[in-house]
Tab-separated table of C-alpha atoms in Angstrom:
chain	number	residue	atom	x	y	z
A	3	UNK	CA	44.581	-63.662	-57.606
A	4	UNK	CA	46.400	-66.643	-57.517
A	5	UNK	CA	50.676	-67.269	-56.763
A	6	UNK	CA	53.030	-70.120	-56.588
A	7	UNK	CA	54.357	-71.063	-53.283
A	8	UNK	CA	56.663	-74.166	-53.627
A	9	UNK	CA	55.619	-77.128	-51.444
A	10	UNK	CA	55.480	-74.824	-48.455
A	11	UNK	CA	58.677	-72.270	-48.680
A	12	UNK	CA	61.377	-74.221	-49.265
A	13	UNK	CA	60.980	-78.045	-50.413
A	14	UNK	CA	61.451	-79.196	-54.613
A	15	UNK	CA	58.073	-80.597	-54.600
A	16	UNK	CA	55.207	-79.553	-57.509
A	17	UNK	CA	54.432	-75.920	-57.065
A	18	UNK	CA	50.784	-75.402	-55.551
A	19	UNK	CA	48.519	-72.390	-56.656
A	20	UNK	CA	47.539	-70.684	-54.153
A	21	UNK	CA	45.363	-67.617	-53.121
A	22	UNK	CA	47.548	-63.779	-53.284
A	23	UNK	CA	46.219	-63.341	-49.627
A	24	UNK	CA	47.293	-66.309	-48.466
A	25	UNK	CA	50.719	-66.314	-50.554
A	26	UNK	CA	51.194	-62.926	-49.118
A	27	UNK	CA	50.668	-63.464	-45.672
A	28	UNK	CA	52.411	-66.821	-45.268
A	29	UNK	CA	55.693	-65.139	-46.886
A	30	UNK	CA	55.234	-61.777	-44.157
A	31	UNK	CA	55.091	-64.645	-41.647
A	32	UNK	CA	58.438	-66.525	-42.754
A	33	UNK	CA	60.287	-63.411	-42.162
A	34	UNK	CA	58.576	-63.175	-38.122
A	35	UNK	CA	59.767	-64.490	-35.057
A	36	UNK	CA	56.306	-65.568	-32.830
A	37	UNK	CA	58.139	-66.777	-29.381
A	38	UNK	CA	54.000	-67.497	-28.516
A	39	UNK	CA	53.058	-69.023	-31.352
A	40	UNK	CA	50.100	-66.989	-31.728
A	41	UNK	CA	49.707	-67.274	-35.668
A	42	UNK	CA	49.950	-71.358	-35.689
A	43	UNK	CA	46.861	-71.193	-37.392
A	44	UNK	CA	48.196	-69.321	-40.191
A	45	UNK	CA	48.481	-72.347	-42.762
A	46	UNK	CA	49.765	-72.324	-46.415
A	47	UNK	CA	47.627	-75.656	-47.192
A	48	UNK	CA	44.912	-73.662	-46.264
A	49	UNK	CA	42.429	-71.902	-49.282
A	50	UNK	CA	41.641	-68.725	-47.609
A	51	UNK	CA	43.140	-66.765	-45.047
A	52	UNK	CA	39.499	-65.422	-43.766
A	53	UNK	CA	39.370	-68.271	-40.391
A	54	UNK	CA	42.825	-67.414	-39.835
A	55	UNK	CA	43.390	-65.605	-35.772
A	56	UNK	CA	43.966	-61.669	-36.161
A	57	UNK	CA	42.591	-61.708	-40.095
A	58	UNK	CA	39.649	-60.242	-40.736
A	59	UNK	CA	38.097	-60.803	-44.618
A	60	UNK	CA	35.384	-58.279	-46.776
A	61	UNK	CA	32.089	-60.820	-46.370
A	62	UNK	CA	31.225	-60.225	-50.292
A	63	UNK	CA	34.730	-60.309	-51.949
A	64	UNK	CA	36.291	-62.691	-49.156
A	65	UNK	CA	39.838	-61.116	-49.745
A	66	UNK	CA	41.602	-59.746	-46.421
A	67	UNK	CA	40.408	-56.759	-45.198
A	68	UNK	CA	42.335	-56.150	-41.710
A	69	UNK	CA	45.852	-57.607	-40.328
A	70	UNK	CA	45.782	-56.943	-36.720
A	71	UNK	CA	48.708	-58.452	-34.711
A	72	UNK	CA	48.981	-55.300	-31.826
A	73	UNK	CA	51.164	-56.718	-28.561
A	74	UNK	CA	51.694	-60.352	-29.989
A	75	UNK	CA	55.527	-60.111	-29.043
A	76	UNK	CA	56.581	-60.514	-32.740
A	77	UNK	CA	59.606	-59.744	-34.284
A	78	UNK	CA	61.739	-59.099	-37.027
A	79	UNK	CA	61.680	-57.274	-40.535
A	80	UNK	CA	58.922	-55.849	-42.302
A	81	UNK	CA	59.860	-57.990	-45.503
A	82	UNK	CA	57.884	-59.191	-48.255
A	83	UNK	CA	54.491	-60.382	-48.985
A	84	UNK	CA	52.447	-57.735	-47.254
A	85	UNK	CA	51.885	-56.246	-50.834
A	86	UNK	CA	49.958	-59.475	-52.107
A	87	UNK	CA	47.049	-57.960	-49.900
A	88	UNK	CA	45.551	-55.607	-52.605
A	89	UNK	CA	42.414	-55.242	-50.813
A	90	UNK	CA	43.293	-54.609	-47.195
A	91	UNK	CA	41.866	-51.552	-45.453
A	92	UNK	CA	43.722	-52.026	-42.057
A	93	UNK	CA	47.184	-53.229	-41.153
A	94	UNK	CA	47.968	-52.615	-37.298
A	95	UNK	CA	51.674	-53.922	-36.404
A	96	UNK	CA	51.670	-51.851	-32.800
A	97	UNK	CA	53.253	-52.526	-29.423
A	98	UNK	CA	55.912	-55.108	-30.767
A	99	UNK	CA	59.561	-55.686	-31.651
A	100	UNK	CA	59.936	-55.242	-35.160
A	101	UNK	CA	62.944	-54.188	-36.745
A	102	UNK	CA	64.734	-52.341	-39.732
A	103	UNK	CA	63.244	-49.722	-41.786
A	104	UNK	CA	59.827	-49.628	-43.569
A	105	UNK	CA	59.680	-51.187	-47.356
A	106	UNK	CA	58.532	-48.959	-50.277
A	107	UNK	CA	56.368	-52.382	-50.856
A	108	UNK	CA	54.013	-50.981	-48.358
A	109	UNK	CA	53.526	-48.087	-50.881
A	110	UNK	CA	51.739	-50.455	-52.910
A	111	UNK	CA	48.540	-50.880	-50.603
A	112	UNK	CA	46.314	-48.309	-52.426
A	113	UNK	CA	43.220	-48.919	-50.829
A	114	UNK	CA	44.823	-48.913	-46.806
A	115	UNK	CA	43.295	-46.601	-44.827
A	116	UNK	CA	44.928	-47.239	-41.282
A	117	UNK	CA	48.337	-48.392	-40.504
A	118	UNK	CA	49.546	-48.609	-37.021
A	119	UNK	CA	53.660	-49.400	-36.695
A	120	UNK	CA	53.409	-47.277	-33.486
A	121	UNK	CA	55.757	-48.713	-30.624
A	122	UNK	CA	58.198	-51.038	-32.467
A	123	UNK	CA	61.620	-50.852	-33.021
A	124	UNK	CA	61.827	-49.307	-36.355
A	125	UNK	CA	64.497	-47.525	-37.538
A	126	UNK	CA	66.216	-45.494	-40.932
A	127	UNK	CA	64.334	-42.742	-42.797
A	128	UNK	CA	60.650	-42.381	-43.538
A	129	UNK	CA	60.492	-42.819	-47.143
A	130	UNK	CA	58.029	-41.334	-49.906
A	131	UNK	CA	55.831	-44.628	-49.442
A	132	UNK	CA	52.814	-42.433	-49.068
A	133	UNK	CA	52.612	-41.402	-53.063
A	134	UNK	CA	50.013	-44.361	-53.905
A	135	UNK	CA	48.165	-44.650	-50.762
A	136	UNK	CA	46.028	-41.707	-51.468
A	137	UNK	CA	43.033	-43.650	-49.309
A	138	UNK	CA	45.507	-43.365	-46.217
A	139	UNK	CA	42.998	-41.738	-43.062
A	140	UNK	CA	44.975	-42.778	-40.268
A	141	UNK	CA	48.879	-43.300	-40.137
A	142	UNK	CA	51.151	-43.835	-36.629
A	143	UNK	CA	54.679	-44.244	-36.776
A	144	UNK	CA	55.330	-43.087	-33.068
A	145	UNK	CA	57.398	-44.537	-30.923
A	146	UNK	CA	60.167	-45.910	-32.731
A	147	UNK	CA	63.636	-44.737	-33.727
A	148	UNK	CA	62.699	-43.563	-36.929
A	149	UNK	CA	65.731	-40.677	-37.917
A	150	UNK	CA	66.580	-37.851	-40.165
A	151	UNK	CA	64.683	-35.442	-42.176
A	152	UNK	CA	60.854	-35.882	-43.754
A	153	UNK	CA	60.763	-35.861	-47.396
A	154	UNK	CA	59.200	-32.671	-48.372
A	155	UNK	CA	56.852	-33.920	-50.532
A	156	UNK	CA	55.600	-36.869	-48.247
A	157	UNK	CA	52.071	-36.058	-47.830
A	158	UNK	CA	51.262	-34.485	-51.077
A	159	UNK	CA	48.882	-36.678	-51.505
A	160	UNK	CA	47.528	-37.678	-48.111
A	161	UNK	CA	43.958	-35.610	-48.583
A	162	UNK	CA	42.342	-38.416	-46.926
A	163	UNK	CA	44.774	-38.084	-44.197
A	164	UNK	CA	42.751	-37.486	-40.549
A	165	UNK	CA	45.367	-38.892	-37.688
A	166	UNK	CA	48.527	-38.357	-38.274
A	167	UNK	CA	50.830	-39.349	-35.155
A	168	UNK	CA	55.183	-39.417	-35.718
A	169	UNK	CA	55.683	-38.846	-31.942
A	170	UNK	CA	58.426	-40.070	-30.421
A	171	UNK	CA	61.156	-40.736	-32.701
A	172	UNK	CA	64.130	-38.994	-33.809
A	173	UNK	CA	63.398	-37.121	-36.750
A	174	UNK	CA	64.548	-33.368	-37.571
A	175	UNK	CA	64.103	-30.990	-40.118
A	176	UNK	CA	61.547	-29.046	-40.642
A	177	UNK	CA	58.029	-30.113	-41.223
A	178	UNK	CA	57.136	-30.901	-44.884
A	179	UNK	CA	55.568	-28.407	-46.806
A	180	UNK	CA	53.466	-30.606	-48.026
A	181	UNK	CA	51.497	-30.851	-45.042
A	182	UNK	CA	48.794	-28.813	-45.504
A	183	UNK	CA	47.735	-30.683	-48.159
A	184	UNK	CA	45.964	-32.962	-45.723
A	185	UNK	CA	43.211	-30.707	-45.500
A	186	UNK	CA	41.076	-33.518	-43.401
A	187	UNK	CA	43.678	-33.897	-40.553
A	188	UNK	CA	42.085	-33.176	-37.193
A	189	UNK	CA	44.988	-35.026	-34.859
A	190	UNK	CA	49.036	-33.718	-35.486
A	191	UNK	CA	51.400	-35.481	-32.948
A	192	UNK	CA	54.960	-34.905	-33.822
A	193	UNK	CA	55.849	-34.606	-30.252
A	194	UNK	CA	59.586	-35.878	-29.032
A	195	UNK	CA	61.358	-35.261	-32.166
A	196	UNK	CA	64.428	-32.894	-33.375
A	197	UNK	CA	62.171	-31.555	-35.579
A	198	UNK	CA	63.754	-27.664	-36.038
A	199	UNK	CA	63.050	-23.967	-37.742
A	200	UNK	CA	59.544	-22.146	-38.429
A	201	UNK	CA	56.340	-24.583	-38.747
A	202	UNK	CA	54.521	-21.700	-40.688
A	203	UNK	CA	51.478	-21.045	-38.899
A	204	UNK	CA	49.991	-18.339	-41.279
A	205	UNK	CA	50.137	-20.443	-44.088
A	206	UNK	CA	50.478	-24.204	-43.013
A	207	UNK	CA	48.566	-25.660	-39.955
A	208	UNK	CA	45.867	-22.762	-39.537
A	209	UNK	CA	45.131	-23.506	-42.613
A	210	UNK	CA	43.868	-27.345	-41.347
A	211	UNK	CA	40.602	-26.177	-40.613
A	212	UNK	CA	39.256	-29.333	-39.737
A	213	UNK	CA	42.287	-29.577	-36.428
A	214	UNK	CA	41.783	-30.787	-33.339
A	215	UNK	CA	44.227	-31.848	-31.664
A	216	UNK	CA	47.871	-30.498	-32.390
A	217	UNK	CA	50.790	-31.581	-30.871
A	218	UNK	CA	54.558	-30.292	-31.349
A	219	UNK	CA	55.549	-30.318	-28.053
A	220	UNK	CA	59.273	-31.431	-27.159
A	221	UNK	CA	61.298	-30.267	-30.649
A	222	UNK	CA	63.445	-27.378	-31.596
A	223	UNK	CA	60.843	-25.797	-33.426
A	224	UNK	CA	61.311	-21.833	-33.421
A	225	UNK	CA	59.668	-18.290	-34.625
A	226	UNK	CA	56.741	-16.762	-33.443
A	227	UNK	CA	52.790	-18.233	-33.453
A	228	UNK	CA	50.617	-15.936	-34.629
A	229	UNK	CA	47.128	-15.356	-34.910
A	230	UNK	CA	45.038	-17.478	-36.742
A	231	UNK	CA	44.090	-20.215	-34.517
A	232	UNK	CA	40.616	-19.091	-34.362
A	233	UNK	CA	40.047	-20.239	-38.053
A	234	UNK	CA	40.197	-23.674	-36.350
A	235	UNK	CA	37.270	-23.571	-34.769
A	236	UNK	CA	36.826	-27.096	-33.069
A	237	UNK	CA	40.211	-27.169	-32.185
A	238	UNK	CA	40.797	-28.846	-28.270
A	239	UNK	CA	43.818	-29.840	-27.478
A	240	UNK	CA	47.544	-27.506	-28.136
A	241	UNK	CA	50.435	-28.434	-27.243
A	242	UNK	CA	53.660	-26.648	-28.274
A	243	UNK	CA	55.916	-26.840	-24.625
A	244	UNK	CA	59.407	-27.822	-24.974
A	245	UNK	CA	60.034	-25.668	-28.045
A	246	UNK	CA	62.243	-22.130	-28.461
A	247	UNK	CA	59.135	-20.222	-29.734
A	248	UNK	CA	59.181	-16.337	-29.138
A	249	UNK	CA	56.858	-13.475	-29.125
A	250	UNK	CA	53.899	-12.349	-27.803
A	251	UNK	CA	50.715	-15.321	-27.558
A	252	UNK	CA	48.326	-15.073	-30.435
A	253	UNK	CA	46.081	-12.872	-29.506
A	254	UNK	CA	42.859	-14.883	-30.739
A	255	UNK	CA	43.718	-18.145	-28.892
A	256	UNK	CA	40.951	-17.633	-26.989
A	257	UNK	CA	38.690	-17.682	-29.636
A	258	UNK	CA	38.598	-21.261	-29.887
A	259	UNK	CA	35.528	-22.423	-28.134
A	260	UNK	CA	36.648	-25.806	-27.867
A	261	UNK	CA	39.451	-25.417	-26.246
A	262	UNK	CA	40.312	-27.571	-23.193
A	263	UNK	CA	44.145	-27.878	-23.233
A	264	UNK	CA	46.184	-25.154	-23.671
A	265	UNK	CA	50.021	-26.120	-22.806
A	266	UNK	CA	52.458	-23.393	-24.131
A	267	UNK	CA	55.488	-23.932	-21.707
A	268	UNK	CA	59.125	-23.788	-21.356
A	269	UNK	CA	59.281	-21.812	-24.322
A	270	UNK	CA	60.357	-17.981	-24.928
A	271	UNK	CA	57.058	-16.390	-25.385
A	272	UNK	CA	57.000	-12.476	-23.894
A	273	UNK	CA	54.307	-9.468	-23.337
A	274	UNK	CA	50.962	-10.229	-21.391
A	275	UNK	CA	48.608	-12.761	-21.344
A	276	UNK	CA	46.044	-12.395	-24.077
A	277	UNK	CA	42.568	-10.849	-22.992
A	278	UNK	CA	40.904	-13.336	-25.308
A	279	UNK	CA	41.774	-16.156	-22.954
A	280	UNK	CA	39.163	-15.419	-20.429
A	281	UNK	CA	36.399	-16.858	-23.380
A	282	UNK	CA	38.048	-19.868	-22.596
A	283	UNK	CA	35.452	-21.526	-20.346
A	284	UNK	CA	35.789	-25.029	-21.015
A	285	UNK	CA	39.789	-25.126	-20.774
A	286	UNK	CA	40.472	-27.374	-17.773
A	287	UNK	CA	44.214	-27.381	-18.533
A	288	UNK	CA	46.082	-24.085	-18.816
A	289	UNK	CA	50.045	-23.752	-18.541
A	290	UNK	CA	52.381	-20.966	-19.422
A	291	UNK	CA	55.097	-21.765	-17.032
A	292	UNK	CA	58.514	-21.155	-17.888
A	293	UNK	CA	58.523	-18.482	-20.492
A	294	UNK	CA	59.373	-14.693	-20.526
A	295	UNK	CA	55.363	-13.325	-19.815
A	296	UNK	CA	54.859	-10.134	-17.945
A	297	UNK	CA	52.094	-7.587	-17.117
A	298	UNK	CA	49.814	-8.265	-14.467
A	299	UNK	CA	48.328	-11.798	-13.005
A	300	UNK	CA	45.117	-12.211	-15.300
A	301	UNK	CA	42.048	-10.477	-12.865
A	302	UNK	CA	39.419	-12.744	-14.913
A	303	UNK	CA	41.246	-16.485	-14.089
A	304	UNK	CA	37.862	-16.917	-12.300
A	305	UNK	CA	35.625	-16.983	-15.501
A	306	UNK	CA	37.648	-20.539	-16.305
A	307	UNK	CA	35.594	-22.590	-14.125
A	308	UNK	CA	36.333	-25.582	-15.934
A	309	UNK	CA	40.065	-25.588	-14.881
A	310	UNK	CA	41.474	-28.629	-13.120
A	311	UNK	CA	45.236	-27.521	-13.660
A	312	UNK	CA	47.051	-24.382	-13.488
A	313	UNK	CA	50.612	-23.198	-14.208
A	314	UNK	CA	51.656	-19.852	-14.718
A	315	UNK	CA	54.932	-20.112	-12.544
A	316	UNK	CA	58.139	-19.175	-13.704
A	317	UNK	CA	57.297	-15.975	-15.535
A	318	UNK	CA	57.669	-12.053	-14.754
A	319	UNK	CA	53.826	-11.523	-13.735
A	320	UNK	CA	53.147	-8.900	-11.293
A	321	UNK	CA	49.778	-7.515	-9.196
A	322	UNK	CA	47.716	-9.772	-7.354
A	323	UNK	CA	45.565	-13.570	-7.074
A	324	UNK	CA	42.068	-12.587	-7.565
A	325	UNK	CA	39.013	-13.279	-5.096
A	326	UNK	CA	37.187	-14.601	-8.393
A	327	UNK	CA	39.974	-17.755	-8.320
A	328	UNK	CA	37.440	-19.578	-5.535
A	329	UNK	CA	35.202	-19.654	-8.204
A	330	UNK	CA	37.371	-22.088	-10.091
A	331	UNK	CA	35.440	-25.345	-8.204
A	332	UNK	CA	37.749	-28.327	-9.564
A	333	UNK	CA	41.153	-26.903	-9.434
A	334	UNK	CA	43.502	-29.526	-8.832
A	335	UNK	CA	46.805	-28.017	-8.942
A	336	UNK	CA	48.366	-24.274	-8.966
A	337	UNK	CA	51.408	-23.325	-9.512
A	338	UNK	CA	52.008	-19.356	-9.148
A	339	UNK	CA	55.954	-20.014	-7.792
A	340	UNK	CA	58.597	-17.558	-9.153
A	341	UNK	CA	57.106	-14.479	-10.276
A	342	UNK	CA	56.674	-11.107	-8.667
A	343	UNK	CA	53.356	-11.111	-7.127
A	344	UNK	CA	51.981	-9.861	-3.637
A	345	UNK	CA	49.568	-8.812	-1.688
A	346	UNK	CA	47.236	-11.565	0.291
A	347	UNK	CA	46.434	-14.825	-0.348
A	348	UNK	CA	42.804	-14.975	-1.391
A	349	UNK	CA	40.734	-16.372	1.446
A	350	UNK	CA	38.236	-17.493	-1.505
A	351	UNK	CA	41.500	-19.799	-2.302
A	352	UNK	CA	39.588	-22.187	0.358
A	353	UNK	CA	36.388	-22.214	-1.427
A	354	UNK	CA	38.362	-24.459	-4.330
A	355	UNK	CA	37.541	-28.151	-3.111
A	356	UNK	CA	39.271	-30.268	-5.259
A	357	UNK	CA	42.505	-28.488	-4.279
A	358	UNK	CA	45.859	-30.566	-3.735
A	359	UNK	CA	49.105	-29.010	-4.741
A	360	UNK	CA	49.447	-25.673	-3.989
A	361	UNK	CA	52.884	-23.800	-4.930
A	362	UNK	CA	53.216	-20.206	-4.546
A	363	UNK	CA	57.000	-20.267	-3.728
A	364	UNK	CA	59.151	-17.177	-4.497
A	365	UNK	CA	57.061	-14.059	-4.744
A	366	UNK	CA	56.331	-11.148	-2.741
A	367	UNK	CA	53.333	-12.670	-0.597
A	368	UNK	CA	52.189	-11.299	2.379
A	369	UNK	CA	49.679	-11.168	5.717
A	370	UNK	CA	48.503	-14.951	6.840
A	371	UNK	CA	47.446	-17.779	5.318
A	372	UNK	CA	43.755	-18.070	4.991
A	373	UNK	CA	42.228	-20.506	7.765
A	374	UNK	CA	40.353	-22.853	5.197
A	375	UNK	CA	43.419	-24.374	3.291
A	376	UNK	CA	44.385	-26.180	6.274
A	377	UNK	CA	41.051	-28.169	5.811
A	378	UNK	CA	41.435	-28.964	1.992
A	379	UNK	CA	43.742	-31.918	2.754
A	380	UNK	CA	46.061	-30.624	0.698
A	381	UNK	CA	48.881	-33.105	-0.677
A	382	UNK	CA	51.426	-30.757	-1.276
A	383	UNK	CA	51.831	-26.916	-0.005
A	384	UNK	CA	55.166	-24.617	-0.937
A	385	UNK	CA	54.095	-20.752	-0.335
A	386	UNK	CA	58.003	-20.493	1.087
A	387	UNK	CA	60.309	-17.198	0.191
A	388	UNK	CA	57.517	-14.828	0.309
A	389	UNK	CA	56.698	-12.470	3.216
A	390	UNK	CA	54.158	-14.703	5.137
A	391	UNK	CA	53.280	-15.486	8.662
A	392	UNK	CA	55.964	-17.409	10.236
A	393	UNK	CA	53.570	-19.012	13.097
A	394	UNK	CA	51.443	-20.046	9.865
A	395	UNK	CA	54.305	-21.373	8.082
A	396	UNK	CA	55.415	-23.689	10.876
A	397	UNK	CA	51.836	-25.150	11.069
A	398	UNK	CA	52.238	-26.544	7.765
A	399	UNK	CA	55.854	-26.582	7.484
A	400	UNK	CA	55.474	-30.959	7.119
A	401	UNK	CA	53.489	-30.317	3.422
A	402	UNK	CA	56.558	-27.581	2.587
């Protein structure tokens, strides 16, 4: 529990015994540059580290607990001393300029259970630092420059693991098989990555019973999803857009009670919408745009009444919008453009107050436009290339 430090880093006079916490934190500090000086009070004379600014201490034991420094403006390397802190629960480095890649010695916190290095300036491969940190519940990496492929077995032993967020990087590869052995995860961000090939489904993430939130959005992830998402039954939030996944939709995606947003575009899926979707009552955002789906506009849009945002656009759907869609009371924005619908615009389309952005562009649309739209105070309007009145279209040619 106690180190040598001499005479304050540096000087040849008598070494001082001092406390591991202190020792440790004093030499992480060395290695920082603090253009604000906001850890001045940080002071090696000092017997504890517990009245120190952004330290928190365990009342009973009095060894750190929690290392917050979030936005301070620091920078530099994640060197040294950090592993003197046997006992701290929390280290949270976010939102400044740190450098270089992350130190195996951080693999020797075994009781950590949160560590935050989101939105620095890391860089180099994510190592196997996870091994000995089997109390590890919450772990963000994101936003940094982090590169290359995830060691396979880097969460083998992460079953504590409950937020795991690697967004925004440049990592590829596929994901580690080792994932599903984080049976407690209920948040997956690995959005903005290179991360490539089949994430396994069937046997890998709906296996995470506990999910969600799941987010893969942005990759080069490929393959099919298939059923099985309704084993996750308190799943909210997925988000695989940006990808090259193919196929038809699982067909028990709406089976997810929980679902509220549902983002599956600019991807390759193909076939017709899933019947199952129309459980999905408390989804208030829903987009498919940009994919390969055909088969006819889904008749039953109007049992979502919890939508706010809509985008099926950019798709092969055929038949015609539904009277039921003025049921859908807080739709924001819907995007129908480029597809191969006709008939009428709804006049029940008026009876959606919350409407702003409407964008029908490019499909086989005919007769007028219904009366009430004009009052909505719409910001945005694009029902253009379709077969509608041309008086009409002049009338509201300036939100075109």
């Amino acid at each position: 529990m106690v180190a040598s430090l001499k005479g304050c880093m540096g000087s040849d006079s008598v070494p001082i015994q001092i406390n591991d916490d202190v020792f440790g934190l004093i030499v992480f500090k060395a290695d920082l540059i603090d253009p604000s000086s906001y850890l001045s009070s940080w002071n090696e004379d000092d017997d504890s580290p517990c009245s120190w600014k952004f330290i928190e201490c365990n009342p009973v034991s009095g060894r750190v607990s929690q290392v917050s420094l979030d936005g301070l403006g620091l920078s530099g390397r994640l060197g040294k001393g950090l592993q003197k802190l046997q006992h701290m629960k929390t280290l949270s480095l976010s939102h400044n300029n740190f450098s270089g890649d992350i130190s195996l010695e951080l693999g020797f916190l075994s009781n950590l259970e949160r560590l935050n290095l989101s939105h620095n300036s890391l860089s180099g491969l994510i190592p196997s630092f996870l091994d000995s940190m089997s109390s590890i519940k919450f772990l963000d990496l994101s936003e940094n420059s982090f590169s290359g492929k995830l060691p396979d077995d880097l969460f083998r032993n992460s079953l504590s693991l409950r937020y795991l967020s690697l967004a925004g990087n440049l990592l590829r590869g596929p994901v580690p098989s080792s994932l599903p052995s984080c049976s407690s995860l209920n948040t997956i961000n690995l959005s903005n990555n290179h991360f490539s090939g089949d994430p396994d489904f069937s046997r890998g993430i709906w296996s995470l019973k506990r999910l969600r939130k799941l987010d893969l959005s942005h990759n080069e992830f490929s393959g099919s999803v298939p059923q099985g998402a309704s084993a996750i039954h308190n799943l909210k939030e997925l988000q695989l857009q940006g990808n090259r996944f193919s196929g038809s939709l699982p067909g028990d995606i709406g089976l997810c009670p929980h679902l509220n947003r549902l983002d599956l575009s600019s991807n390759r899926f193909s076939g017709a919408l899933p019947e199952s979707l129309q459980r999905l009552s408390s989804m208030s955002f829903f987009s498919l745009s940009k994919n390969m789906l055909a088969g006819e506009f889904p008749q039953w849009i109007g049992s979502l009444t919890n939508l706010e945002y809509l985008d099926l656009s950019s798709n092969g759907l055929t038949g015609s919008i539904p009277s039921s869609i003025g049921d859908l009371k807080s739709l924001r924005y819907l995007s129908l453009s480029n597809n191969k619908l006709f008939g009428i615009i709804p006049t029940s389309m008026a009876s959606c107050p919350m409407l702003s952005v409407i964008r029908l562009r490019s499909n086989s649309f005919n007769g007028s436009i219904p009366e009430g739209l004009f009052d909505l105070g719409l910001e945005e309007v694009d029902i253009s290339h379709n077969g509608l009145d041309i008086f009409q279209l002049k009338r509201v040619s300036h939100l075109i």
